[in-house]
Amino acid sequence: MSAKGLSDMKFIMDFQAQRHWDWKVAVYLYGAGTSAGLIFLEVVLRNLEMIGATTALYGMWIGLGLALLSLAFLFDHLGPKARWRFLYVFRRPRTSWISRGAIIVTVLVLLRLVILLPSMPGFEGLPVGEGTALGGVLRATVLLFALAFMAYSGLVLSSWNSIAFWNTPMLPMLYVGYSFLAGMAALPIVGAIAGGSHEVGLVVPVVRTHLLALLLVNALGLLLYIWGMASGTLPCRESVRRLLRGEQRWNFWAGIVGVGLMLPLIAVGAALSEGSGWGSLPALILVGACLAIQIGSYLLRDAVLRVGVYGQPV
Amino acid sequence: MTQWAFTVDLERCVGCQSCVIACKVENGTPPGVHWMKVLEKEEGEFPYAKRTFTPVRCNHCDDPPCARACPTGAIRKRHDGVVIVDQDLCIGTMACMTACPYYVPYRWDGDGGYFGEQLTAYEQEKYARFNPGTAQKCHFCYHRLDEGRPPACVEACPADALNYGDRDDPESRINALLRQKKHFRPKEELGTRPSLFYLTGKGGGTISGGGSR
């Protein structure tokens, strides 16, 4: 189809699901939230000396890469015809959350690059490393912008009252929670990439209790969100129906709840009761559970987009 | 100052889709892009079942959510109240499509016409006005308004269900209709203040919106 929007809708007065923001936007929202969550936790945990310098550095690079990758999906969604006109996106931060998000992500990416500069050949002497005054200010600013970006990934949906299922403060809160969850779950994966057994051995004991808490908090958040929407207006209830019993039911029950919450809960529980050394079964399972959390986290964004229905236009 | 507005008489609309075709012919919108729609709804049960018809298009809201959502400022209101898309500024974020509670805007990606990849001469001429990858929506036929002619949909309506006029002129046709018939604005509770009034029932005065949201 050459047009996007409700171009294939029948001319019938009924609820219409939005279809123009598809899986690419879901990837962007997931990547944006997760990268912001990862960088937030990486800065905080490194400051508390709970994770090693190698994991912190790799976390910063991987977070940056994830943010850039998700932005690439967004540009692809805009289409090749947008070309350099995408720079116009900064024009309306006073009213548009997309414009605000563009500014936040640009600042965040630039800050990350500045923080990462000392790790690149030729820039070792820059006074922005850990322990320097400027480095401290930069990292504090990164925390602020990372938090703003996590919230943005939900606010960009909840700010409009056209789609009732999104138009609730619960959605940004849920997305912030999921960003922290996916960010925390990214740390063992980053550790495995960064330094294998040694780094994972350091990260797993730090992560597992926090992961358990985040899993429980987000499960509760998801329950409250769905519960609240189930008692909302007609379009809200239609969205909930589509999510729980309609075309997105497999995504929700098997993906978001099963893979994204229940499996990790069981795995983290097992990791808590067993040892944590690399090569031990619980540590391997925990890394697997962290991958499952990423899948669930993406599917949440995807399903929420897909079940967003407009109310009747009159 | 002129403030253009529409009225749609729901008791007169017979669902003939003349306005849809007139809009297509006038503006040459590509396949899948409908600036004007007439939505059908079945109501009641046999033997009292009936179909109702509701023409839907851009409402040219006084406080358009599409304009607020647009990150580039491509959507703006003209001095006469018409909401238009500046296709040179639009980058196709589709924020307007999400923000519009009447799901009016489309994005046209510029490939193909009604008869396949090869465009007819008519399509070539008409599609040249649209930038691919940008938002498209009803612009109140402002090119006709500026010439003192009615919008194509209004002119084509055989049942006199569609009307337009200046809200600031007490003697205008639509102000007369608003005095004669009960009316409501779509989803007024959302605060968009649409410049479109649905008429239904005699006697003038407003009907509180009955939208689902």
Short mmCIF file of C-alpha atoms in Angstrom, two decimals:
data_model
loop_
_atom_site.label_atom_id
_atom_site.label_comp_id
_atom_site.label_asym_id
_atom_site.label_seq_id
_atom_site.Cartn_x
_atom_site.Cartn_y
_atom_site.Cartn_z
CA MET A 1 0.00 0.00 0.00
CA SER A 2 1.37 3.37 -0.98
CA ALA A 3 -0.33 5.27 1.82
CA LYS A 4 -0.07 4.94 5.58
CA GLY A 5 -2.84 5.57 8.05
CA LEU A 6 -6.27 4.07 7.92
CA SER A 7 -5.96 3.74 4.18
CA ASP A 8 -7.48 0.28 4.00
CA MET A 9 -10.27 0.91 6.52
CA LYS A 10 -13.80 0.20 5.52
CA PHE A 11 -16.06 3.22 5.71
CA ILE A 12 -17.76 1.90 8.81
CA MET A 13 -18.28 3.66 12.12
CA ASP A 14 -16.23 1.46 14.41
CA PHE A 15 -13.10 1.41 16.54
CA GLN A 16 -10.01 1.62 14.36
CA ALA A 17 -6.58 0.40 15.45
CA GLN A 18 -3.68 2.65 14.60
CA ARG A 19 -1.38 0.92 12.16
CA HIS A 20 1.08 3.58 11.05
CA TRP A 21 3.41 3.23 14.03
CA ASP A 22 4.57 -0.33 13.54
CA TRP A 23 7.33 -2.65 14.76
CA LYS A 24 10.06 -0.20 13.75
CA VAL A 25 8.68 2.37 16.19
CA ALA A 26 8.42 -0.41 18.79
CA VAL A 27 12.12 -1.20 18.24
CA TYR A 28 12.90 2.49 18.65
CA LEU A 29 10.91 2.77 21.89
CA TYR A 30 12.49 -0.41 23.23
CA GLY A 31 16.02 0.58 22.19
CA ALA A 32 15.60 4.11 23.51
CA GLY A 33 14.29 2.98 26.88
CA THR A 34 16.72 0.12 27.33
CA SER A 35 19.79 2.12 26.35
CA ALA A 36 18.77 4.92 28.70
CA GLY A 37 18.12 2.40 31.50
CA LEU A 38 21.45 0.69 30.87
CA ILE A 39 23.45 3.90 30.94
CA PHE A 40 21.64 5.14 34.05
CA LEU A 41 22.34 1.94 35.97
CA GLU A 42 25.86 1.68 34.62
CA VAL A 43 26.72 5.19 35.88
CA VAL A 44 25.09 4.64 39.27
CA LEU A 45 26.51 1.15 39.88
CA ARG A 46 29.96 2.20 38.72
CA ASN A 47 29.83 5.19 41.04
CA LEU A 48 28.99 2.83 43.89
CA GLU A 49 31.84 0.58 42.69
CA MET A 50 29.45 -2.34 42.33
CA ILE A 51 30.53 -3.16 38.76
CA GLY A 52 33.97 -3.27 37.16
CA ALA A 53 35.47 -0.59 34.91
CA THR A 54 35.42 -2.92 31.89
CA THR A 55 31.71 -3.69 32.20
CA ALA A 56 31.00 0.01 32.74
CA LEU A 57 32.91 0.97 29.61
CA TYR A 58 31.34 -1.75 27.48
CA GLY A 59 27.95 -0.83 28.92
CA MET A 60 28.43 2.74 27.80
CA TRP A 61 29.45 1.67 24.29
CA ILE A 62 26.68 -0.91 23.96
CA GLY A 63 24.12 1.58 25.29
CA LEU A 64 25.27 4.12 22.75
CA GLY A 65 25.17 1.52 19.98
CA LEU A 66 21.66 0.46 20.98
CA ALA A 67 20.46 4.07 20.97
CA LEU A 68 21.96 4.67 17.53
CA LEU A 69 20.54 1.40 16.21
CA SER A 70 17.06 2.27 17.45
CA LEU A 71 17.40 5.71 15.85
CA ALA A 72 18.31 3.99 12.58
CA PHE A 73 15.02 2.09 12.74
CA LEU A 74 13.22 5.37 13.33
CA PHE A 75 14.87 7.00 10.30
CA ASP A 76 13.93 3.96 8.25
CA HIS A 77 10.36 4.40 9.42
CA LEU A 78 10.41 8.04 8.28
CA GLY A 79 11.35 6.80 4.82
CA PRO A 80 14.19 7.71 2.50
CA LYS A 81 12.35 10.76 1.25
CA ALA A 82 12.81 12.60 4.55
CA ARG A 83 16.56 12.90 3.92
CA TRP A 84 18.07 15.88 5.74
CA ARG A 85 14.67 17.35 6.44
CA PHE A 86 14.69 15.34 9.66
CA LEU A 87 16.59 18.29 11.16
CA TYR A 88 13.27 20.16 11.24
CA VAL A 89 12.28 17.83 14.08
CA PHE A 90 13.89 20.16 16.61
CA ARG A 91 11.61 23.07 15.78
CA ARG A 92 8.67 22.59 18.14
CA PRO A 93 9.81 21.47 21.62
CA ARG A 94 7.19 23.76 23.19
CA THR A 95 4.29 21.56 22.10
CA SER A 96 5.59 18.35 20.57
CA TRP A 97 6.93 15.40 22.55
CA ILE A 98 8.63 14.07 19.44
CA SER A 99 10.58 17.31 19.21
CA ARG A 100 11.46 17.13 22.91
CA GLY A 101 12.54 13.53 22.53
CA ALA A 102 14.76 14.43 19.57
CA ILE A 103 16.50 17.06 21.68
CA ILE A 104 16.87 14.71 24.66
CA VAL A 105 18.30 11.86 22.59
CA THR A 106 20.70 14.18 20.77
CA VAL A 107 22.06 15.59 24.04
CA LEU A 108 22.25 12.10 25.53
CA VAL A 109 24.19 10.70 22.57
CA LEU A 110 26.57 13.65 22.58
CA LEU A 111 27.16 13.36 26.34
CA ARG A 112 27.89 9.66 25.98
CA LEU A 113 30.36 10.36 23.21
CA VAL A 114 32.15 12.95 25.35
CA ILE A 115 32.29 10.54 28.30
CA LEU A 116 33.61 7.79 26.03
CA LEU A 117 36.25 9.95 24.36
CA PRO A 118 39.02 9.13 26.90
CA SER A 119 38.64 5.44 25.99
CA MET A 120 39.57 6.19 22.38
CA PRO A 121 43.14 6.44 21.14
CA GLY A 122 44.40 10.01 21.10
CA PHE A 123 41.90 11.32 23.65
CA GLU A 124 43.23 9.59 26.78
CA GLY A 125 44.22 12.84 28.46
CA LEU A 126 40.79 14.51 28.39
CA PRO A 127 39.65 15.52 31.90
CA VAL A 128 36.25 13.80 31.66
CA GLY A 129 37.19 10.43 33.13
CA GLU A 130 35.92 8.88 36.36
CA GLY A 131 36.95 10.85 39.43
CA THR A 132 37.40 14.18 37.65
CA ALA A 133 35.14 17.13 38.44
CA LEU A 134 34.03 17.57 34.84
CA GLY A 135 33.52 13.82 34.50
CA GLY A 136 31.27 13.90 37.58
CA VAL A 137 29.19 16.76 36.19
CA LEU A 138 28.87 15.00 32.84
CA ARG A 139 27.76 11.76 34.46
CA ALA A 140 25.21 13.56 36.63
CA THR A 141 23.84 15.27 33.51
CA VAL A 142 23.72 11.90 31.73
CA LEU A 143 21.63 10.54 34.61
CA LEU A 144 19.12 13.37 34.21
CA PHE A 145 18.83 12.98 30.45
CA ALA A 146 18.67 9.18 30.66
CA LEU A 147 15.78 9.46 33.10
CA ALA A 148 14.09 12.00 30.83
CA PHE A 149 14.54 9.71 27.86
CA MET A 150 13.07 6.72 29.67
CA ALA A 151 10.04 8.83 30.57
CA TYR A 152 9.86 10.23 27.04
CA SER A 153 9.43 6.77 25.54
CA GLY A 154 6.09 6.59 27.38
CA LEU A 155 5.14 10.27 27.32
CA VAL A 156 5.34 10.37 23.54
CA LEU A 157 2.37 8.00 23.54
CA SER A 158 0.48 9.15 26.61
CA SER A 159 0.46 12.83 25.71
CA TRP A 160 -2.34 12.45 23.15
CA ASN A 161 -5.95 11.80 24.03
CA SER A 162 -6.82 10.34 20.63
CA ILE A 163 -5.93 6.82 21.73
CA ALA A 164 -7.39 6.24 25.16
CA PHE A 165 -5.31 3.14 25.96
CA TRP A 166 -2.15 5.24 25.84
CA ASN A 167 -3.58 8.37 27.43
CA THR A 168 -2.71 7.61 31.03
CA PRO A 169 0.18 8.55 33.33
CA MET A 170 0.51 4.85 34.07
CA LEU A 171 2.08 4.25 30.66
CA PRO A 172 5.20 6.46 31.13
CA MET A 173 5.60 4.99 34.63
CA LEU A 174 5.39 1.48 33.22
CA TYR A 175 7.88 2.31 30.48
CA VAL A 176 10.32 3.83 32.99
CA GLY A 177 10.01 0.65 35.05
CA TYR A 178 10.57 -1.54 32.01
CA SER A 179 13.53 0.60 30.95
CA PHE A 180 15.16 -0.01 34.32
CA LEU A 181 14.32 -3.71 34.09
CA ALA A 182 15.73 -4.13 30.58
CA GLY A 183 18.73 -1.96 31.47
CA MET A 184 19.48 -4.07 34.55
CA ALA A 185 18.98 -7.24 32.50
CA ALA A 186 21.43 -5.92 29.92
CA LEU A 187 24.25 -5.73 32.48
CA PRO A 188 24.99 -9.50 32.69
CA ILE A 189 24.87 -9.68 28.89
CA VAL A 190 27.29 -6.74 28.72
CA GLY A 191 29.48 -8.49 31.33
CA ALA A 192 29.52 -11.66 29.24
CA ILE A 193 30.53 -9.68 26.15
CA ALA A 194 33.06 -7.56 28.05
CA GLY A 195 35.01 -10.07 30.00
CA GLY A 196 33.36 -13.46 30.07
CA SER A 197 33.52 -15.40 33.31
CA HIS A 198 35.31 -12.79 35.38
CA GLU A 199 32.99 -9.89 34.61
CA VAL A 200 29.83 -11.99 34.80
CA GLY A 201 31.02 -13.32 38.13
CA LEU A 202 31.21 -9.72 39.36
CA VAL A 203 27.94 -8.58 37.83
CA VAL A 204 25.60 -11.47 38.68
CA PRO A 205 25.65 -11.08 42.49
CA VAL A 206 24.92 -7.36 42.09
CA VAL A 207 22.18 -7.80 39.55
CA ARG A 208 20.10 -10.74 40.65
CA THR A 209 18.40 -9.27 43.72
CA HIS A 210 17.70 -6.03 41.88
CA LEU A 211 16.38 -7.99 38.92
CA LEU A 212 14.01 -9.90 41.15
CA ALA A 213 12.71 -6.65 42.66
CA LEU A 214 12.34 -5.02 39.23
CA LEU A 215 10.55 -8.05 37.81
CA LEU A 216 8.03 -8.00 40.65
CA VAL A 217 7.55 -4.23 40.48
CA ASN A 218 7.02 -4.30 36.70
CA ALA A 219 4.65 -7.26 36.91
CA LEU A 220 2.62 -5.24 39.41
CA GLY A 221 2.86 -2.14 37.20
CA LEU A 222 1.64 -4.08 34.19
CA LEU A 223 -1.23 -5.54 36.21
CA LEU A 224 -2.29 -2.11 37.47
CA TYR A 225 -2.07 -0.62 33.98
CA ILE A 226 -4.21 -3.33 32.39
CA TRP A 227 -6.62 -3.29 35.33
CA GLY A 228 -6.99 0.48 35.11
CA MET A 229 -7.58 0.35 31.38
CA ALA A 230 -10.05 -2.52 31.70
CA SER A 231 -12.32 -0.22 33.69
CA GLY A 232 -11.84 2.76 31.37
CA THR A 233 -13.79 4.08 28.41
CA LEU A 234 -15.05 1.89 25.56
CA PRO A 235 -11.91 2.28 23.41
CA CYS A 236 -9.77 1.41 26.46
CA ARG A 237 -11.73 -1.74 27.06
CA GLU A 238 -11.53 -2.64 23.38
CA SER A 239 -7.74 -2.27 23.54
CA VAL A 240 -7.60 -4.49 26.62
CA ARG A 241 -9.78 -7.06 24.87
CA ARG A 242 -7.48 -7.09 21.86
CA LEU A 243 -4.47 -7.46 24.16
CA LEU A 244 -5.79 -10.21 26.44
CA ARG A 245 -8.20 -12.11 24.21
CA GLY A 246 -7.82 -10.70 20.71
CA GLU A 247 -5.12 -10.79 18.06
CA GLN A 248 -2.34 -9.84 20.50
CA ARG A 249 -3.13 -12.49 23.10
CA TRP A 250 -0.15 -14.70 22.19
CA ASN A 251 2.17 -11.71 22.27
CA PHE A 252 0.85 -10.80 25.68
CA TRP A 253 0.47 -14.11 27.48
CA ALA A 254 3.33 -16.06 25.91
CA GLY A 255 5.69 -13.17 25.15
CA ILE A 256 5.25 -10.40 27.68
CA VAL A 257 4.03 -12.47 30.64
CA GLY A 258 5.59 -15.88 29.93
CA VAL A 259 8.95 -15.11 28.37
CA GLY A 260 9.35 -11.58 29.69
CA LEU A 261 8.27 -12.02 33.31
CA MET A 262 7.56 -15.60 34.46
CA LEU A 263 10.63 -17.36 33.01
CA PRO A 264 13.03 -14.69 34.30
CA LEU A 265 11.36 -14.81 37.73
CA ILE A 266 11.98 -18.55 37.91
CA ALA A 267 15.54 -18.18 36.62
CA VAL A 268 16.43 -15.35 38.99
CA GLY A 269 14.93 -17.34 41.84
CA ALA A 270 17.15 -20.28 40.88
CA ALA A 271 20.19 -18.00 40.61
CA LEU A 272 19.49 -16.59 44.06
CA SER A 273 19.39 -20.00 45.63
CA GLU A 274 22.52 -21.33 43.90
CA GLY A 275 26.06 -20.17 43.23
CA SER A 276 26.96 -17.36 40.89
CA GLY A 277 30.30 -18.26 39.31
CA TRP A 278 30.59 -18.22 35.55
CA GLY A 279 30.06 -21.66 34.16
CA SER A 280 27.70 -22.58 36.96
CA LEU A 281 24.21 -23.36 35.71
CA PRO A 282 22.43 -20.49 37.53
CA ALA A 283 24.72 -17.85 36.01
CA LEU A 284 24.13 -19.22 32.52
CA ILE A 285 20.41 -19.39 33.18
CA LEU A 286 20.48 -15.81 34.46
CA VAL A 287 22.10 -14.56 31.27
CA GLY A 288 19.43 -16.47 29.32
CA ALA A 289 16.74 -14.93 31.51
CA CYS A 290 18.18 -11.50 30.80
CA LEU A 291 17.81 -12.15 27.08
CA ALA A 292 14.21 -13.25 27.71
CA ILE A 293 13.58 -9.98 29.55
CA GLN A 294 14.79 -8.08 26.48
CA ILE A 295 12.33 -10.01 24.31
CA GLY A 296 9.47 -9.34 26.72
CA SER A 297 10.43 -5.70 26.96
CA TYR A 298 10.32 -5.29 23.18
CA LEU A 299 7.04 -7.19 22.88
CA LEU A 300 5.44 -4.90 25.46
CA ARG A 301 6.17 -1.85 23.30
CA ASP A 302 5.04 -3.66 20.18
CA ALA A 303 1.77 -4.93 21.67
CA VAL A 304 0.90 -1.57 23.25
CA LEU A 305 1.33 0.09 19.86
CA ARG A 306 -0.72 -2.52 18.05
CA VAL A 307 -3.73 -2.49 20.36
CA GLY A 308 -4.00 1.30 20.45
CA VAL A 309 -7.45 2.02 19.03
CA TYR A 310 -9.07 5.34 18.26
CA GLY A 311 -12.52 6.02 19.61
CA GLN A 312 -15.24 6.65 17.08
CA PRO A 313 -14.64 9.97 15.34
CA VAL A 314 -18.08 11.37 16.21
CA MET B 1 -12.25 38.22 10.20
CA THR B 2 -13.50 35.23 8.25
CA GLN B 3 -13.54 31.93 10.12
CA TRP B 4 -14.62 29.10 7.83
CA ALA B 5 -16.67 26.24 9.22
CA PHE B 6 -18.70 23.29 7.97
CA THR B 7 -22.08 21.92 8.87
CA VAL B 8 -23.18 18.35 8.17
CA ASP B 9 -26.89 17.63 8.39
CA LEU B 10 -27.08 14.03 9.53
CA GLU B 11 -30.79 13.89 8.75
CA ARG B 12 -30.16 14.81 5.14
CA CYS B 13 -27.12 12.67 4.34
CA VAL B 14 -28.17 9.68 2.25
CA GLY B 15 -24.70 8.08 2.03
CA CYS B 16 -24.36 8.56 -1.71
CA GLN B 17 -20.58 9.24 -1.41
CA SER B 18 -20.81 12.12 -3.89
CA CYS B 19 -18.67 14.23 -1.56
CA VAL B 20 -16.03 11.49 -1.44
CA ILE B 21 -15.83 11.32 -5.23
CA ALA B 22 -15.95 15.10 -5.63
CA CYS B 23 -13.04 15.44 -3.23
CA LYS B 24 -11.09 12.78 -5.10
CA VAL B 25 -11.74 14.47 -8.43
CA GLU B 26 -10.97 17.98 -7.19
CA ASN B 27 -7.83 17.17 -5.26
CA GLY B 28 -6.68 14.05 -7.06
CA THR B 29 -5.72 12.22 -3.90
CA PRO B 30 -3.79 8.98 -4.47
CA PRO B 31 -5.09 5.45 -3.73
CA GLY B 32 -5.68 4.82 -0.05
CA VAL B 33 -5.85 8.51 0.81
CA HIS B 34 -9.35 9.72 1.64
CA TRP B 35 -9.69 13.30 2.73
CA MET B 36 -13.43 12.81 2.87
CA LYS B 37 -15.18 9.70 4.17
CA VAL B 38 -18.80 8.81 4.74
CA LEU B 39 -18.94 6.28 7.55
CA GLU B 40 -21.85 3.87 7.81
CA LYS B 41 -23.38 2.47 10.94
CA GLU B 42 -26.12 -0.06 11.38
CA GLU B 43 -28.50 0.71 14.21
CA GLY B 44 -31.45 -1.12 15.74
CA GLU B 45 -32.74 -4.61 15.01
CA PHE B 46 -35.05 -6.05 12.40
CA PRO B 47 -37.68 -4.90 11.57
CA TYR B 48 -36.52 -1.50 12.83
CA ALA B 49 -32.91 -1.72 11.66
CA LYS B 50 -31.54 1.24 9.74
CA ARG B 51 -28.27 2.55 8.42
CA THR B 52 -26.99 5.97 9.35
CA PHE B 53 -24.32 7.91 7.48
CA THR B 54 -21.77 10.26 8.96
CA PRO B 55 -19.49 12.29 6.69
CA VAL B 56 -16.08 12.64 8.34
CA ARG B 57 -13.18 14.85 7.32
CA CYS B 58 -10.68 17.24 8.84
CA ASN B 59 -12.58 19.37 11.32
CA HIS B 60 -10.13 22.29 11.08
CA CYS B 61 -10.14 22.50 14.88
CA ASP B 62 -9.57 25.81 16.64
CA ASP B 63 -6.98 24.03 18.79
CA PRO B 64 -5.74 21.32 16.42
CA PRO B 65 -3.97 18.46 18.24
CA CYS B 66 -2.20 17.57 14.99
CA ALA B 67 -0.49 20.97 14.95
CA ARG B 68 0.55 20.61 18.59
CA ALA B 69 1.95 17.14 17.98
CA CYS B 70 3.84 18.02 14.82
CA PRO B 71 7.54 18.37 15.70
CA THR B 72 8.42 20.40 12.63
CA GLY B 73 5.65 22.99 12.66
CA ALA B 74 4.45 21.77 9.28
CA ILE B 75 0.80 21.96 10.32
CA ARG B 76 -0.62 25.40 10.95
CA LYS B 77 -3.86 27.34 10.90
CA ARG B 78 -4.40 29.99 8.29
CA HIS B 79 -5.86 33.33 9.36
CA ASP B 80 -9.24 32.13 8.10
CA GLY B 81 -9.21 29.03 10.34
CA VAL B 82 -8.21 26.47 7.69
CA VAL B 83 -5.64 23.95 8.97
CA ILE B 84 -3.06 23.15 6.31
CA VAL B 85 0.05 21.00 5.97
CA ASP B 86 3.23 22.62 4.68
CA GLN B 87 4.63 19.74 2.68
CA ASP B 88 8.08 21.28 2.52
CA LEU B 89 8.36 21.15 6.31
CA CYS B 90 6.66 17.78 6.86
CA ILE B 91 9.08 14.90 7.38
CA GLY B 92 6.48 12.17 7.80
CA THR B 93 6.76 11.39 11.53
CA MET B 94 3.05 10.58 11.50
CA ALA B 95 2.62 12.32 14.84
CA CYS B 96 -0.41 14.13 13.41
CA MET B 97 -2.01 10.81 12.49
CA THR B 98 -1.59 9.56 16.03
CA ALA B 99 -2.69 12.79 17.67
CA CYS B 100 -5.85 13.37 15.61
CA PRO B 101 -8.82 11.85 17.49
CA TYR B 102 -10.77 11.83 14.21
CA TYR B 103 -7.98 9.84 12.48
CA VAL B 104 -8.00 12.17 9.54
CA PRO B 105 -4.41 12.56 8.21
CA TYR B 106 -2.65 10.06 5.98
CA ARG B 107 0.91 9.71 4.81
CA TRP B 108 1.39 9.09 1.12
CA ASP B 109 4.65 7.39 0.19
CA GLY B 110 4.47 8.21 -3.47
CA ASP B 111 4.41 4.92 -5.28
CA GLY B 112 1.73 3.89 -7.70
CA GLY B 113 -1.59 5.17 -8.87
CA TYR B 114 -5.03 3.68 -9.35
CA PHE B 115 -3.91 1.73 -12.40
CA GLY B 116 -0.56 0.42 -11.21
CA GLU B 117 2.93 1.87 -11.34
CA GLN B 118 2.32 3.76 -14.59
CA LEU B 119 0.46 6.98 -13.75
CA THR B 120 -2.20 8.38 -16.03
CA ALA B 121 -1.81 11.96 -17.28
CA TYR B 122 -4.45 13.07 -14.76
CA GLU B 123 -2.61 11.34 -11.92
CA GLN B 124 0.74 12.77 -12.97
CA GLU B 125 -0.66 16.26 -12.85
CA LYS B 126 -2.53 15.82 -9.58
CA TYR B 127 0.14 13.84 -7.70
CA ALA B 128 2.75 16.47 -8.56
CA ARG B 129 1.14 18.58 -5.81
CA PHE B 130 1.96 16.02 -3.12
CA ASN B 131 5.42 15.49 -1.69
CA PRO B 132 5.95 11.76 -1.15
CA GLY B 133 6.41 10.78 2.49
CA THR B 134 4.38 13.69 3.85
CA ALA B 135 1.05 14.04 5.64
CA GLN B 136 -2.07 14.59 3.57
CA LYS B 137 -5.46 15.84 4.69
CA CYS B 138 -8.43 17.98 3.74
CA HIS B 139 -7.48 21.63 3.26
CA PHE B 140 -11.05 22.90 2.96
CA CYS B 141 -10.45 23.39 -0.79
CA TYR B 142 -8.84 26.70 0.13
CA HIS B 143 -7.91 27.25 -3.49
CA ARG B 144 -11.63 27.36 -4.25
CA LEU B 145 -12.44 29.44 -1.16
CA ASP B 146 -9.88 32.00 -2.23
CA GLU B 147 -11.73 32.23 -5.55
CA GLY B 148 -15.09 32.61 -3.80
CA ARG B 149 -16.26 29.09 -4.69
CA PRO B 150 -17.54 26.45 -2.25
CA PRO B 151 -15.49 23.36 -1.37
CA ALA B 152 -15.95 20.53 -3.87
CA CYS B 153 -17.75 18.27 -1.38
CA VAL B 154 -20.29 20.97 -0.51
CA GLU B 155 -20.92 21.73 -4.15
CA ALA B 156 -21.41 18.05 -5.01
CA CYS B 157 -23.80 17.13 -2.20
CA PRO B 158 -27.20 16.44 -3.84
CA ALA B 159 -29.09 16.39 -0.54
CA ASP B 160 -27.84 19.76 0.73
CA ALA B 161 -26.44 17.90 3.74
CA LEU B 162 -23.11 19.71 3.60
CA ASN B 163 -22.78 23.42 4.04
CA TYR B 164 -20.03 25.84 4.82
CA GLY B 165 -19.73 29.47 5.77
CA ASP B 166 -18.19 32.15 7.91
CA ARG B 167 -18.78 31.64 11.61
CA ASP B 168 -18.02 35.28 12.30
CA ASP B 169 -20.77 36.47 9.96
CA PRO B 170 -24.13 36.31 11.79
CA GLU B 171 -25.95 36.29 8.47
CA SER B 172 -23.98 33.39 6.98
CA ARG B 173 -25.72 30.22 5.90
CA ILE B 174 -24.15 28.06 8.56
CA ASN B 175 -25.08 30.45 11.36
CA ALA B 176 -28.65 30.35 10.09
CA LEU B 177 -28.54 26.54 10.08
CA LEU B 178 -27.12 26.47 13.60
CA ARG B 179 -30.04 28.62 14.75
CA GLN B 180 -32.55 26.36 13.01
CA LYS B 181 -31.29 22.94 14.03
CA LYS B 182 -29.86 21.24 17.07
CA HIS B 183 -26.18 20.61 16.64
CA PHE B 184 -23.05 19.18 18.22
CA ARG B 185 -19.37 19.15 17.49
CA PRO B 186 -17.51 15.83 17.29
CA LYS B 187 -15.73 14.83 20.49
CA GLU B 188 -16.03 18.30 21.90
CA GLU B 189 -15.03 16.94 25.30
CA LEU B 190 -11.44 16.60 24.05
CA GLY B 191 -11.12 20.37 23.84
CA THR B 192 -10.16 20.52 20.17
CA ARG B 193 -13.02 22.92 19.31
CA PRO B 194 -13.72 21.59 15.81
CA SER B 195 -14.97 23.96 13.12
CA LEU B 196 -17.51 21.37 12.09
CA PHE B 197 -21.03 21.04 13.37
CA TYR B 198 -23.29 18.03 12.95
CA LEU B 199 -26.93 19.03 12.67
CA THR B 200 -29.70 16.78 13.87
CA GLY B 201 -33.20 17.67 15.00
CA LYS B 202 -35.15 20.90 14.77
CA GLY B 203 -35.01 23.82 17.12
CA GLY B 204 -31.44 25.10 17.33
CA GLY B 205 -29.19 24.86 20.36
CA THR B 206 -26.35 22.53 21.21
CA ILE B 207 -26.45 18.85 22.01
CA SER B 208 -23.78 17.67 24.41
CA GLY B 209 -21.29 15.34 22.67
CA GLY B 210 -22.09 11.68 22.85
CA GLY B 211 -18.72 10.37 21.75
CA SER B 212 -17.26 7.28 23.34
CA ARG B 213 -14.19 9.26 24.27
#
